[in-house]
GROMACS .gro file of C-alpha atoms in nm:
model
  451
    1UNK     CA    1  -1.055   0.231  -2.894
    2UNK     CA    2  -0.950   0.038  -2.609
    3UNK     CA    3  -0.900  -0.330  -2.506
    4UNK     CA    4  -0.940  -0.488  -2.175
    5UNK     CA    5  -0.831  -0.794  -2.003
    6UNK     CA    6  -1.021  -0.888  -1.691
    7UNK     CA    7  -0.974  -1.168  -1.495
    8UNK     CA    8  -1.166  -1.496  -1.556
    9UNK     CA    9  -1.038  -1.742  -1.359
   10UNK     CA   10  -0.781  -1.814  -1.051
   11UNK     CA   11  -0.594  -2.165  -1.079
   12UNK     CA   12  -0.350  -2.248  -0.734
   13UNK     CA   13   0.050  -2.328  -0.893
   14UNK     CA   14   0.332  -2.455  -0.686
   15UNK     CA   15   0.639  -2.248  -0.660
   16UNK     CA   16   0.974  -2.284  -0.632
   17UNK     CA   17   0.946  -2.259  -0.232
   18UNK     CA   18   0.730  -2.528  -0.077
   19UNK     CA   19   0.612  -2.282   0.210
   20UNK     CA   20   0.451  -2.019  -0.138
   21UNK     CA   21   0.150  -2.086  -0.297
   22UNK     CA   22   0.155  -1.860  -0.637
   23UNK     CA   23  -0.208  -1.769  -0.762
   24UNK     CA   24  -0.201  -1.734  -1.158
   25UNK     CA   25  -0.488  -1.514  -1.309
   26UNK     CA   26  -0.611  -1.616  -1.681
   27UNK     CA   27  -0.708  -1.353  -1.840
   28UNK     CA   28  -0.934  -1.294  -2.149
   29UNK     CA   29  -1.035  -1.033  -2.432
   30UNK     CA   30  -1.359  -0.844  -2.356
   31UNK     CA   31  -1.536  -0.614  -2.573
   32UNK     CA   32  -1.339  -0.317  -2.725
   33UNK     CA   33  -1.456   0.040  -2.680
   34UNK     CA   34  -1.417   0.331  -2.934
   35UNK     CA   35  -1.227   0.645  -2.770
   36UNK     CA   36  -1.416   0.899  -2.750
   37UNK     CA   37  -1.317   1.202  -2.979
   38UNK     CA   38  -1.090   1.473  -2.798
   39UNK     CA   39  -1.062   1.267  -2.479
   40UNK     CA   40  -0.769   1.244  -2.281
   41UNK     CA   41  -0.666   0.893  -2.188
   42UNK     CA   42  -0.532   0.755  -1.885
   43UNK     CA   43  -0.543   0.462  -1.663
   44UNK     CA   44  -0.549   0.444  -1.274
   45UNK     CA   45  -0.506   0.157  -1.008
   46UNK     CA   46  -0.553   0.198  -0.650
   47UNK     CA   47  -0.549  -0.008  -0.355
   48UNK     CA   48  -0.726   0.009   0.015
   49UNK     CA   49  -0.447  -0.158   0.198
   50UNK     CA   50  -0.329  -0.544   0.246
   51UNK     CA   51  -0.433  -0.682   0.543
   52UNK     CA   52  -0.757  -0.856   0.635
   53UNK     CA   53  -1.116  -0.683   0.461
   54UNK     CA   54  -1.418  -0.830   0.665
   55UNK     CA   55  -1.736  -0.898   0.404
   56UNK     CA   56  -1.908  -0.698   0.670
   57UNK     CA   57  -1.692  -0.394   0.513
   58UNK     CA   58  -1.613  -0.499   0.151
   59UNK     CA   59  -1.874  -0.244   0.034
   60UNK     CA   60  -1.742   0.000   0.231
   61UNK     CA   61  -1.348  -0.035   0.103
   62UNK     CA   62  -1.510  -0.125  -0.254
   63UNK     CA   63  -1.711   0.230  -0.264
   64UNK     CA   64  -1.399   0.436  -0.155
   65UNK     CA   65  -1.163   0.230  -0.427
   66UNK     CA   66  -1.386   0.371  -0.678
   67UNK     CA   67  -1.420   0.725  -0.558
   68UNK     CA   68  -1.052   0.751  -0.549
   69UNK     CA   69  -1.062   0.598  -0.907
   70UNK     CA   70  -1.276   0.863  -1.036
   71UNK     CA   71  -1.108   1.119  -0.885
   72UNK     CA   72  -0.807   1.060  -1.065
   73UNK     CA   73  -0.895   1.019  -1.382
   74UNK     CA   74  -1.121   1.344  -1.367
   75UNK     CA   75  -0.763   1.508  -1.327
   76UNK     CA   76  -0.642   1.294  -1.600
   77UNK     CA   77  -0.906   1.394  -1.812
   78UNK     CA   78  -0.881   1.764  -1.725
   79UNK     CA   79  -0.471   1.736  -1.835
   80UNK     CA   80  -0.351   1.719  -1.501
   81UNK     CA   81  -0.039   1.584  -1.411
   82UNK     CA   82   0.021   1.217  -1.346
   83UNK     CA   83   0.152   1.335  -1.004
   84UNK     CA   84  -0.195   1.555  -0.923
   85UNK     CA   85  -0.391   1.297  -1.048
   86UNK     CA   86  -0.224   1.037  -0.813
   87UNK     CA   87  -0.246   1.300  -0.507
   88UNK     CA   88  -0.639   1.336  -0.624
   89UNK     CA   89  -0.687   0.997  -0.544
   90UNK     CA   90  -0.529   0.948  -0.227
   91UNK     CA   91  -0.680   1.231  -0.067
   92UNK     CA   92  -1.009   1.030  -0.124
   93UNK     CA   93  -0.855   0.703   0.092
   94UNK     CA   94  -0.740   0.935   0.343
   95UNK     CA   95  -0.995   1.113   0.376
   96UNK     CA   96  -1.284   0.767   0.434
   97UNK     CA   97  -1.302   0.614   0.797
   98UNK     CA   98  -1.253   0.254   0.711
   99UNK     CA   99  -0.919   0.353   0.577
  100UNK     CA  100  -0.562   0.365   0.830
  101UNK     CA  101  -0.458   0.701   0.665
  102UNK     CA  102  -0.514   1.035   0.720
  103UNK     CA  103  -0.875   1.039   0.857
  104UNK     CA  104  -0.936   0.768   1.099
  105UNK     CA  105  -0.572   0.640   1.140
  106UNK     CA  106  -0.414   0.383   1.409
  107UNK     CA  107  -0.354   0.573   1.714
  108UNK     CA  108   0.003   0.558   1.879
  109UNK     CA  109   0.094   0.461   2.203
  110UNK     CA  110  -0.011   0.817   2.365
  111UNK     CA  111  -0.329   0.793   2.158
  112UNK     CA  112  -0.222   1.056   1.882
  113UNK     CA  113  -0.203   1.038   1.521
  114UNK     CA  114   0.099   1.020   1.331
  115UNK     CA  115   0.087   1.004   0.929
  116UNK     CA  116   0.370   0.883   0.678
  117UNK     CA  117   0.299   0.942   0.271
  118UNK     CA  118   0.520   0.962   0.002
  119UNK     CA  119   0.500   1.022  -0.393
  120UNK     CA  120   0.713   0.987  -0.696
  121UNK     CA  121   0.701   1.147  -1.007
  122UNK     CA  122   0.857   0.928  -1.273
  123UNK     CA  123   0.946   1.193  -1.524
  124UNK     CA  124   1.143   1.445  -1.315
  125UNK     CA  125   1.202   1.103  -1.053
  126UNK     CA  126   1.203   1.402  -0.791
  127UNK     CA  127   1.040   1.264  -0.453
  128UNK     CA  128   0.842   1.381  -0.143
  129UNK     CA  129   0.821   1.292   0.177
  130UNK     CA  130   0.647   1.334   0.558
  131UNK     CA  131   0.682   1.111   0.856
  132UNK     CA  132   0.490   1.102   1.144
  133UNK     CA  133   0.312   1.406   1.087
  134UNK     CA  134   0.013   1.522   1.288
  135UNK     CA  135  -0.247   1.801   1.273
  136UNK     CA  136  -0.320   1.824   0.885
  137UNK     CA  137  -0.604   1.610   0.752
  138UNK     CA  138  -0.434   1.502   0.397
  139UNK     CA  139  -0.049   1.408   0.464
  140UNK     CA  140   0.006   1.318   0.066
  141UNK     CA  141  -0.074   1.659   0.003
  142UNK     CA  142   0.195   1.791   0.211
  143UNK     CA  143   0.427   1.505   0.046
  144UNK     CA  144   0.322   1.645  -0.337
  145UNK     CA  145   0.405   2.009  -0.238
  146UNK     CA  146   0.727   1.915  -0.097
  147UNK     CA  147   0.761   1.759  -0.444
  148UNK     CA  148   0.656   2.043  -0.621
  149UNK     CA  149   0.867   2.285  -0.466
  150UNK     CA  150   1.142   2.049  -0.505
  151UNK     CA  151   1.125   2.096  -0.860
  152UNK     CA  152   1.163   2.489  -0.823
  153UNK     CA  153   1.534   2.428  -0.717
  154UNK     CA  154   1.759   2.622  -0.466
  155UNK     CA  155   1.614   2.813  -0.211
  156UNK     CA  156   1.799   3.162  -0.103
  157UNK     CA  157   2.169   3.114   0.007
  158UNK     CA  158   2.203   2.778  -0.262
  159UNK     CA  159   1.998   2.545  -0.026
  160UNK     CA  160   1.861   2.272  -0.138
  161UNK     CA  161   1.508   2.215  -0.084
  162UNK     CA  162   1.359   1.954   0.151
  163UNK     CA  163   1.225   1.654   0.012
  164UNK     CA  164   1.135   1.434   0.314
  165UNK     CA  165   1.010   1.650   0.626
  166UNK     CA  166   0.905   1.480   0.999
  167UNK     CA  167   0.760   1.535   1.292
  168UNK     CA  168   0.698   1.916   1.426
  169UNK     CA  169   0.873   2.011   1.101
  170UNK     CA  170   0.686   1.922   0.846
  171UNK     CA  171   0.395   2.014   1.016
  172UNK     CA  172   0.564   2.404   1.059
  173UNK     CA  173   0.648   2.323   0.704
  174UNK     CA  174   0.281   2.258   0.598
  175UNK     CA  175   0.160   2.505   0.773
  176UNK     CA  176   0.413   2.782   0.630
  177UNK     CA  177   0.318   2.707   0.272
  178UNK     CA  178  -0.083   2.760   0.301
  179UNK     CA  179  -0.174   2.392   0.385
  180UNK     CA  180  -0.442   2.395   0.661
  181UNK     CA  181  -0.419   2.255   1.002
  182UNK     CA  182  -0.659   1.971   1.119
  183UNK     CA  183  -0.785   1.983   1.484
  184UNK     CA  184  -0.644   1.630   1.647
  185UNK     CA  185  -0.978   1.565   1.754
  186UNK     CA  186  -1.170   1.556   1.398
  187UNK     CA  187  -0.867   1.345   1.272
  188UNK     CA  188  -0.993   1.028   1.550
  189UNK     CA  189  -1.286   0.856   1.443
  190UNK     CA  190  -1.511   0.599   1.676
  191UNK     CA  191  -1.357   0.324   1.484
  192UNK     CA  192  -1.027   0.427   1.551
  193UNK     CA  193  -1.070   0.514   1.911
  194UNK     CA  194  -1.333   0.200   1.971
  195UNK     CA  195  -0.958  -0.009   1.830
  196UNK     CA  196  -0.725   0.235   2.046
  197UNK     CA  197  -0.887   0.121   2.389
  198UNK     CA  198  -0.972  -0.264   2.276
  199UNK     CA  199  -0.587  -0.280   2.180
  200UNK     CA  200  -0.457  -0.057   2.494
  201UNK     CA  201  -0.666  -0.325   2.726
  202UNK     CA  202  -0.479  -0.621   2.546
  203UNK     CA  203  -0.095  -0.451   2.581
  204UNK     CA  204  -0.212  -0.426   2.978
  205UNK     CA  205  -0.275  -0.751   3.008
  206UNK     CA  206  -0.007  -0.865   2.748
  207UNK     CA  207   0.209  -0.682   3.015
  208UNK     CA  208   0.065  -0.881   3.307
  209UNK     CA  209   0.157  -1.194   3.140
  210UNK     CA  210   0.505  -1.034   3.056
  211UNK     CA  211   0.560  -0.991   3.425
  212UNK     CA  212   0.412  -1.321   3.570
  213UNK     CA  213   0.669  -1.521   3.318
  214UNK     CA  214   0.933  -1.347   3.457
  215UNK     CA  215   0.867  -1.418   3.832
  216UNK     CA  216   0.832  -1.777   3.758
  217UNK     CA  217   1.154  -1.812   3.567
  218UNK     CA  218   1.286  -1.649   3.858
  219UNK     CA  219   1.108  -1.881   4.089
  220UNK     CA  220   1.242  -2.189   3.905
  221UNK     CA  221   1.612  -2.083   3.914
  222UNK     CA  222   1.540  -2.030   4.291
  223UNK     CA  223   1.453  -2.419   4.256
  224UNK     CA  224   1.106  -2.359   4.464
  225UNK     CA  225   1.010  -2.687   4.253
  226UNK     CA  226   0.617  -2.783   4.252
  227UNK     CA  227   0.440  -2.395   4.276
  228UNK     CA  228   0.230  -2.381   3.973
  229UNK     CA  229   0.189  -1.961   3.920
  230UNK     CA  230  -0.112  -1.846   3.785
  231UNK     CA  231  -0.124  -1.515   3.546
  232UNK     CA  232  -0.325  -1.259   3.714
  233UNK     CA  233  -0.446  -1.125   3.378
  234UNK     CA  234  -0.597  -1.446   3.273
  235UNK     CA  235  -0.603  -1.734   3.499
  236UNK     CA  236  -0.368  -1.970   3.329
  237UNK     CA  237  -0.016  -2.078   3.396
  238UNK     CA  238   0.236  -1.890   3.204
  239UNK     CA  239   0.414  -2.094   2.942
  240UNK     CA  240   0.720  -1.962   2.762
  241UNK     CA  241   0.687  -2.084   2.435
  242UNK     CA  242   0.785  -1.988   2.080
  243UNK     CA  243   1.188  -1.988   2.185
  244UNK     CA  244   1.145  -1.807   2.489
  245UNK     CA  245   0.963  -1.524   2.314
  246UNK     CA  246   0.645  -1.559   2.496
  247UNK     CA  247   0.403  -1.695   2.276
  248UNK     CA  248   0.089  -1.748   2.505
  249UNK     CA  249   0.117  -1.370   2.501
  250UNK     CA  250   0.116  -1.320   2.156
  251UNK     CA  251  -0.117  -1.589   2.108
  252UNK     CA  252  -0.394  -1.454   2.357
  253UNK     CA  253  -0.299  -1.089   2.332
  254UNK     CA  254  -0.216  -0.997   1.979
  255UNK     CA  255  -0.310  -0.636   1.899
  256UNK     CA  256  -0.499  -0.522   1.594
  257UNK     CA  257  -0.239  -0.559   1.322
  258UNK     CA  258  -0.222  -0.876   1.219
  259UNK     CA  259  -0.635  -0.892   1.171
  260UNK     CA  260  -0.705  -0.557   0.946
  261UNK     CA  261  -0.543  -0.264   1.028
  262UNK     CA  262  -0.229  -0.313   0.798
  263UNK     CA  263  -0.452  -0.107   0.534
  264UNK     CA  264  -0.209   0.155   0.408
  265UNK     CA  265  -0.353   0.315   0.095
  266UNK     CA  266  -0.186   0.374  -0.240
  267UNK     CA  267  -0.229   0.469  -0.599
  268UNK     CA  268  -0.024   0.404  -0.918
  269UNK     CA  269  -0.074   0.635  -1.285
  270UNK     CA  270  -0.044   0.688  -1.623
  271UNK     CA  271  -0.138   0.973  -1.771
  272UNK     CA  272  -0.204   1.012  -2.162
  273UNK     CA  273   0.157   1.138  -2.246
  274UNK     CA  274   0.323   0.820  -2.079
  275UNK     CA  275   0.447   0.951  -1.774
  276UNK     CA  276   0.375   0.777  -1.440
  277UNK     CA  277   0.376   0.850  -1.067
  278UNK     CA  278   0.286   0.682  -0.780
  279UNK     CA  279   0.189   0.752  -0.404
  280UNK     CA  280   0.123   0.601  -0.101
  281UNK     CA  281  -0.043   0.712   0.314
  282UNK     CA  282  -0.072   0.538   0.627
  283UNK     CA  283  -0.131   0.594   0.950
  284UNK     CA  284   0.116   0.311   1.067
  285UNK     CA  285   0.083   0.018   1.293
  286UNK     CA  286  -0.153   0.046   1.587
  287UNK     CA  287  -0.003   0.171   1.895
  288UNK     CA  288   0.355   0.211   1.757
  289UNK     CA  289   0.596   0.403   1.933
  290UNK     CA  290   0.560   0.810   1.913
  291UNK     CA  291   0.801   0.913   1.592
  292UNK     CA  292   0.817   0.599   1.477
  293UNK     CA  293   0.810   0.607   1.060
  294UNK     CA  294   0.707   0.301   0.813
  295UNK     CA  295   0.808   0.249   0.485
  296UNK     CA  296   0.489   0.495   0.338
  297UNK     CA  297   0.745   0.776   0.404
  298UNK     CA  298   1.064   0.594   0.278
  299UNK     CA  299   1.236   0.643  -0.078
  300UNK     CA  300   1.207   0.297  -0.205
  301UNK     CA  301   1.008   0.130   0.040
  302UNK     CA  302   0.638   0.275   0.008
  303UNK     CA  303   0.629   0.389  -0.377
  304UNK     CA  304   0.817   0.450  -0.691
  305UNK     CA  305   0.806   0.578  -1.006
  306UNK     CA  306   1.020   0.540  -1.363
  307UNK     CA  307   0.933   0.670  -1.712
  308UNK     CA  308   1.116   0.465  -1.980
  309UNK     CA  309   1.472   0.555  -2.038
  310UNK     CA  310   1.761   0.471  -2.173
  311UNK     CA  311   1.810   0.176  -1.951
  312UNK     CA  312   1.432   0.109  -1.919
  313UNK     CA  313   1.189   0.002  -2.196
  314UNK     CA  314   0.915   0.011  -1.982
  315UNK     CA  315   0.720   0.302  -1.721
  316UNK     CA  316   0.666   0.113  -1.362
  317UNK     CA  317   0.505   0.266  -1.082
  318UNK     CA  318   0.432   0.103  -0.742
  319UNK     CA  319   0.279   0.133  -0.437
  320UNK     CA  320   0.294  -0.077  -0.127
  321UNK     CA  321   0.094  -0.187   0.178
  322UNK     CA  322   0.159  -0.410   0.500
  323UNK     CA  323   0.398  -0.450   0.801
  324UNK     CA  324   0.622  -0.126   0.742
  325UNK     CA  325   0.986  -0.280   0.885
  326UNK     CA  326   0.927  -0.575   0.628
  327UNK     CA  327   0.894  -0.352   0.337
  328UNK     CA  328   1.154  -0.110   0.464
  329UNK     CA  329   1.415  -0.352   0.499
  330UNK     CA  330   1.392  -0.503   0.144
  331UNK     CA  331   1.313  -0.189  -0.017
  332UNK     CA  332   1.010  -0.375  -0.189
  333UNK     CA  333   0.895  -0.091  -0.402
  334UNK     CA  334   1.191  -0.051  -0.585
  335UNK     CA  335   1.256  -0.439  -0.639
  336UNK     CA  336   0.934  -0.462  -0.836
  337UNK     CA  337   1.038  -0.173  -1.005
  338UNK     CA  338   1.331  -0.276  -1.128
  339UNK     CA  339   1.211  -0.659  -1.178
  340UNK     CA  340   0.913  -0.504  -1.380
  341UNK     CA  341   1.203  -0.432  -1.668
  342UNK     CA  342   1.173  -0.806  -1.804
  343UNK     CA  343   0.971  -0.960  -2.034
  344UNK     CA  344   0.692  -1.120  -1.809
  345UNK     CA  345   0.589  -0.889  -1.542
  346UNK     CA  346   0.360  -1.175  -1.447
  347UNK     CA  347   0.623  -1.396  -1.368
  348UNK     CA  348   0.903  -1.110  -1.270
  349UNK     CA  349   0.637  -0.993  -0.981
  350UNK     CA  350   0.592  -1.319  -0.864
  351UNK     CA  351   0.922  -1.416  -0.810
  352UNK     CA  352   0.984  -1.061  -0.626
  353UNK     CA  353   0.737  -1.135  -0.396
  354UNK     CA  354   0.938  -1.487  -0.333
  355UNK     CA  355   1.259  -1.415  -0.327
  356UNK     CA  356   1.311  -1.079  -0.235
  357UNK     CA  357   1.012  -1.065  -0.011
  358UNK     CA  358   0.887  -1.366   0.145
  359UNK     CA  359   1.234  -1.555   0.107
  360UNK     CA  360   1.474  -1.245   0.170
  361UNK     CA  361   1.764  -1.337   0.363
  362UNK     CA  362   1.691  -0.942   0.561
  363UNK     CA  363   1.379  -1.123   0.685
  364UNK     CA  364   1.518  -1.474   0.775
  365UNK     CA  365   1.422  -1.464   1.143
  366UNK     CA  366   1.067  -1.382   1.104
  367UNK     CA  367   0.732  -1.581   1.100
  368UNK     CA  368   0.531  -1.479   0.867
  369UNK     CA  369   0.604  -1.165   0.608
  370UNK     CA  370   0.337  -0.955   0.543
  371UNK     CA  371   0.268  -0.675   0.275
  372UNK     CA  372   0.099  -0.616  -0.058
  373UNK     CA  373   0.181  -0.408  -0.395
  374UNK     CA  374   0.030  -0.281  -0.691
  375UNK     CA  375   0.204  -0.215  -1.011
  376UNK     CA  376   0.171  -0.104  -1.361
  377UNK     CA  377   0.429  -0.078  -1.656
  378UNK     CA  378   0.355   0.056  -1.943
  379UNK     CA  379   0.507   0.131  -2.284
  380UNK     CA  380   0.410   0.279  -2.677
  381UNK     CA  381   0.358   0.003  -2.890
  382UNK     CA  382   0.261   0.002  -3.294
  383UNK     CA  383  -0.145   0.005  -3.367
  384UNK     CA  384  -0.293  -0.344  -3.488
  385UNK     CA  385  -0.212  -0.435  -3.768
  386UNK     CA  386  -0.554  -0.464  -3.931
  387UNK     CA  387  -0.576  -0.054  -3.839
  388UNK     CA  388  -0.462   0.133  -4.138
  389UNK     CA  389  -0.414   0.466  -3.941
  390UNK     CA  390  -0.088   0.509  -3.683
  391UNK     CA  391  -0.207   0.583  -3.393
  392UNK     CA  392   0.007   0.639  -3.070
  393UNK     CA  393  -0.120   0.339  -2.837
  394UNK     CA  394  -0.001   0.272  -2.516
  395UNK     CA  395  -0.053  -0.072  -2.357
  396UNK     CA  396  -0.089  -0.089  -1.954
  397UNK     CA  397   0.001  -0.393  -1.774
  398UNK     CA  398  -0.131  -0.374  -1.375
  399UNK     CA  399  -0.114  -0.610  -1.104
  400UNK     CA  400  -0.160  -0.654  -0.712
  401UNK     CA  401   0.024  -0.895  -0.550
  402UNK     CA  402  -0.004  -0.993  -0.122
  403UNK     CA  403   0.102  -1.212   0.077
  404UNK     CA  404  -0.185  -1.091   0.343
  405UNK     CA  405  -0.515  -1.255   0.371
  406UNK     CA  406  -0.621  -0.989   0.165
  407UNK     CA  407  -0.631  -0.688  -0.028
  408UNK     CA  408  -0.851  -0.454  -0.226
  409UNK     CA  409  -0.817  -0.267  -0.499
  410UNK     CA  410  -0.968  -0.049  -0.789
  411UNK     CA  411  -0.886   0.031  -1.156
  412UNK     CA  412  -1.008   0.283  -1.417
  413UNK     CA  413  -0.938   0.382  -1.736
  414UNK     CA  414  -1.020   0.767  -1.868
  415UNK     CA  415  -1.279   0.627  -2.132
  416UNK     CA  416  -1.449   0.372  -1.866
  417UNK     CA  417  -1.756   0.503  -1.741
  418UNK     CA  418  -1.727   0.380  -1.401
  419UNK     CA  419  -1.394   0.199  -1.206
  420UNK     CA  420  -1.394  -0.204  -1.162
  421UNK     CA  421  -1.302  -0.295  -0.786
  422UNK     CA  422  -1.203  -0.627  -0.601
  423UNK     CA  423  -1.109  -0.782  -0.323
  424UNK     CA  424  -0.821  -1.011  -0.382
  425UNK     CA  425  -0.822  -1.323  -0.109
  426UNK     CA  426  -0.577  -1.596  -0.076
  427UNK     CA  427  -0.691  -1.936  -0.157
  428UNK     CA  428  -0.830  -2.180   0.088
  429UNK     CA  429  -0.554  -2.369   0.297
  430UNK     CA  430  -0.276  -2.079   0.180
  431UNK     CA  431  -0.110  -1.922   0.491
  432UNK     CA  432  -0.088  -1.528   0.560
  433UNK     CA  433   0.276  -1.446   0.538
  434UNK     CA  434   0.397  -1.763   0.330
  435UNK     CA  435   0.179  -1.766   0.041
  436UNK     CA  436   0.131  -1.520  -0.236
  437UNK     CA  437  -0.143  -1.431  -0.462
  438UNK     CA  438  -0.071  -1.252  -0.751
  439UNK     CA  439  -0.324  -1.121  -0.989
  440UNK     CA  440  -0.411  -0.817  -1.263
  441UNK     CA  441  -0.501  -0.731  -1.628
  442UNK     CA  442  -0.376  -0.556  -1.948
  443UNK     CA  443  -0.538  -0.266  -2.090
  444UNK     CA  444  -0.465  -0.085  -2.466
  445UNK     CA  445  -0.538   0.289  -2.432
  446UNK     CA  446  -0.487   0.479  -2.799
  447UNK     CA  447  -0.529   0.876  -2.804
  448UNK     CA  448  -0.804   1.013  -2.881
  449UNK     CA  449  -0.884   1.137  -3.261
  450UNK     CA  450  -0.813   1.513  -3.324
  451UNK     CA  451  -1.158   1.710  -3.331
   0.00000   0.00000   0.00000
């Protein structure tokens, strides 16, 4: 059989950090469920991205959360490696429109598209890797054969195999091992060019700005006292504010970031034998320098995954999502990895997300800090006590945790009949980039009877 805990209810705490608002989820038992005989368990959580989802698209990112959810436990079901299964589902984010990954993806400054993805296999703890690769449709499946043939070992001559591949390479790379090429044109959608020009208009007149601030500094240290300049992009006199970093321009001309497109996609999973793996694609920030890689490519940063060891009761895997050079330079996936080891991954998560992500002292100079994660751990545990059969049982703790407006997920188990989805929001009043909402479940999966 199997146990759920849902969430019920959402109560606001105060944290240790005045500027953090924690959101605590109360969970509660629902109704059990008997196994079904000779099925394979498992238990999947994905997650659209962290960022801003519109109600205008929740359906949308809700429908493709649960696709990807079925996917991957149909692999899981079949006996499929964690790692396949994992790859099954992210090929079903890249591959919708209203996701920024694979299909549909931000579009650089030069108006191509340039994929990171990454996945971990927590048993072998081997790793693969491709940044800003263009020209093939699903980048995680690049990543998971570079993984893959990892695990071979040494190529001819004793040379170790590639595990993170960029650019031109891994594309050569792809190509070479049977992957097939995308036309550029069928990887740009009309959302994704429609946000390509409305964000290439505001960096022209961002620019405008740019330059009329510097004439009139120039002006003023001239002393030509009482001109008043005007911009020529908007009409209004420049005003240096923000420290002399120009925030009328950011103000008036922000780009597309900060208001939806952070939604890197990611998946975390168990399969029935205990072993977990985790992945995670995105097309990167919108009109980011050519070659320039996020943390969805970077060991640590985008995804990890650990089966229980020696020095680790419990299987984490994790996935991230939001401003790339924030989770890059504290190396967020493997924090919650490694925090996930204590008692209360409740309260271990939360205080990652303060201290090593929203307080880091890496991240001291910036305004807000934005990114999202989902986790699970997992570990055997003894049958109830009332059973009077031993059966192997493993119990699933998962949670998502942003500091974004938002961020949607999805979550299946292999005897659920259909996956659960959700849009996680952060309360009224809470600030994007110093608050944090934190929520999740437990699940009980037991193997299935012999037949």
């Amino acid at each position: 059989m199997i146990m759920e805990k849902g969430i019920s209810s959402v109560e606001v705490l105060p944290s240790k950090s005045s500027q953090v608002t924690a959101v605590k989820v109360v969970v509660k038992e629902p109704e059990t469920k008997q196994t079904q005989r000779g099925k394979r368990v498992g238990f999947v959580l994905v997650h659209a991205g962290a960022g801003y989802h519109s109600e205008s698209k929740a359906k949308e990112y809700k429908h493709v959360c649960k696709r990807a959810c079925q996917k991957a436990i149909e692999k899981l079901q079949a006996g499929a490696l964690a790692t396949d299964a994992v790859t099954a589902a992210l090929i079903e984010l890249e591959d919708s429109p209203f996701t920024n990954a694979g299909l549909g993806s931000n579009l650089n400054l030069l108006g191509e598209i340039e994929c990171d993805a990454s996945i971990m296999d927590g048993k072998s703890l081997n790793f693969g890797a491709v940044g800003a690769l263009s020209g093939i449709k699903n980048p995680v499946s690049v990543a998971n054969r570079l993984l893959c043939e990892g695990q071979k070992g040494k190529l001819s001559a004793g040379r170790i195999p590639p595990c993170f591949l960029v650019g031109e390479g891994a594309y050569r790379w792809a190509v070479d091992h049977g992957i097939p090429a995308c036309p550029p044109g069928i990887m740009a959608t009309r959302f994704s060019l429609a946000a390509f020009k409305r964000n290439k208009r505001k960096l022209e007149l961002a620019e405008k700005v740019e330059t009329d601030l510097i004439q009139l500094k120039k002006r003023r240290q001239s002393n030509e006292k009482g001109s008043r300049v005007l911009c020529s992009a908007c009409g209004r006199s420049p005003k240096a504010s923000g420290g002399g970093k120009g925030g009328d321009q950011i103000e008036l001309f922000s780009l597309e970031n900060d208001s939806g497109t952070l939604d890197t996609v990611g998946a975390v999973v168990v399969d029935q034998e205990g072993n977990v793996a985790a992945a995670v694609s995105s097309g990167g920030l919108a009109l980011k320098h050519p070659g320039r890689v996020g943390q969805a490519a970077l060991y640590g940063c985008g995804c990890w995954a650990e089966n229980t060891g020696a020095h680790n009761p419990y299987s984490t895997a994790v996935s991230t999502s939001g401003c790339g050079e924030h989770l890059v330079r504290t190396i967020l996936a493997r924090e919650c990895s490694c925090a996930l080891q204590t008692e209360d991954a409740h309260q271990a998560l939360l205080e990652t997300m303060q201290n090593k992500f929203i307080g880091s002292p890496f991240l001291a100079n910036e305004d807000g800090v934005l990114g999202g994660v989902i986790v699970l751990r997992s570990c055997r545990c003894s049958a109830e006590p009332e059973s009077s059969q031993e059966k192997p049982t493993l119990l699933v703790e998962f949670l998502w945790s942003h500091t974004t407006e938002s961020m949607c997920v999805g979550y299946m188990s292999a005897q659920d009949g259909k996956a659960k989805t959700h849009i996680s929001r952060l309360p009224p009043g809470a600030v994007a980039g110093q608050s944090v909402a934190i929520e999740g479940g437990v699940c009980r999966l037991e193997s299935p009877e012999s037949s």
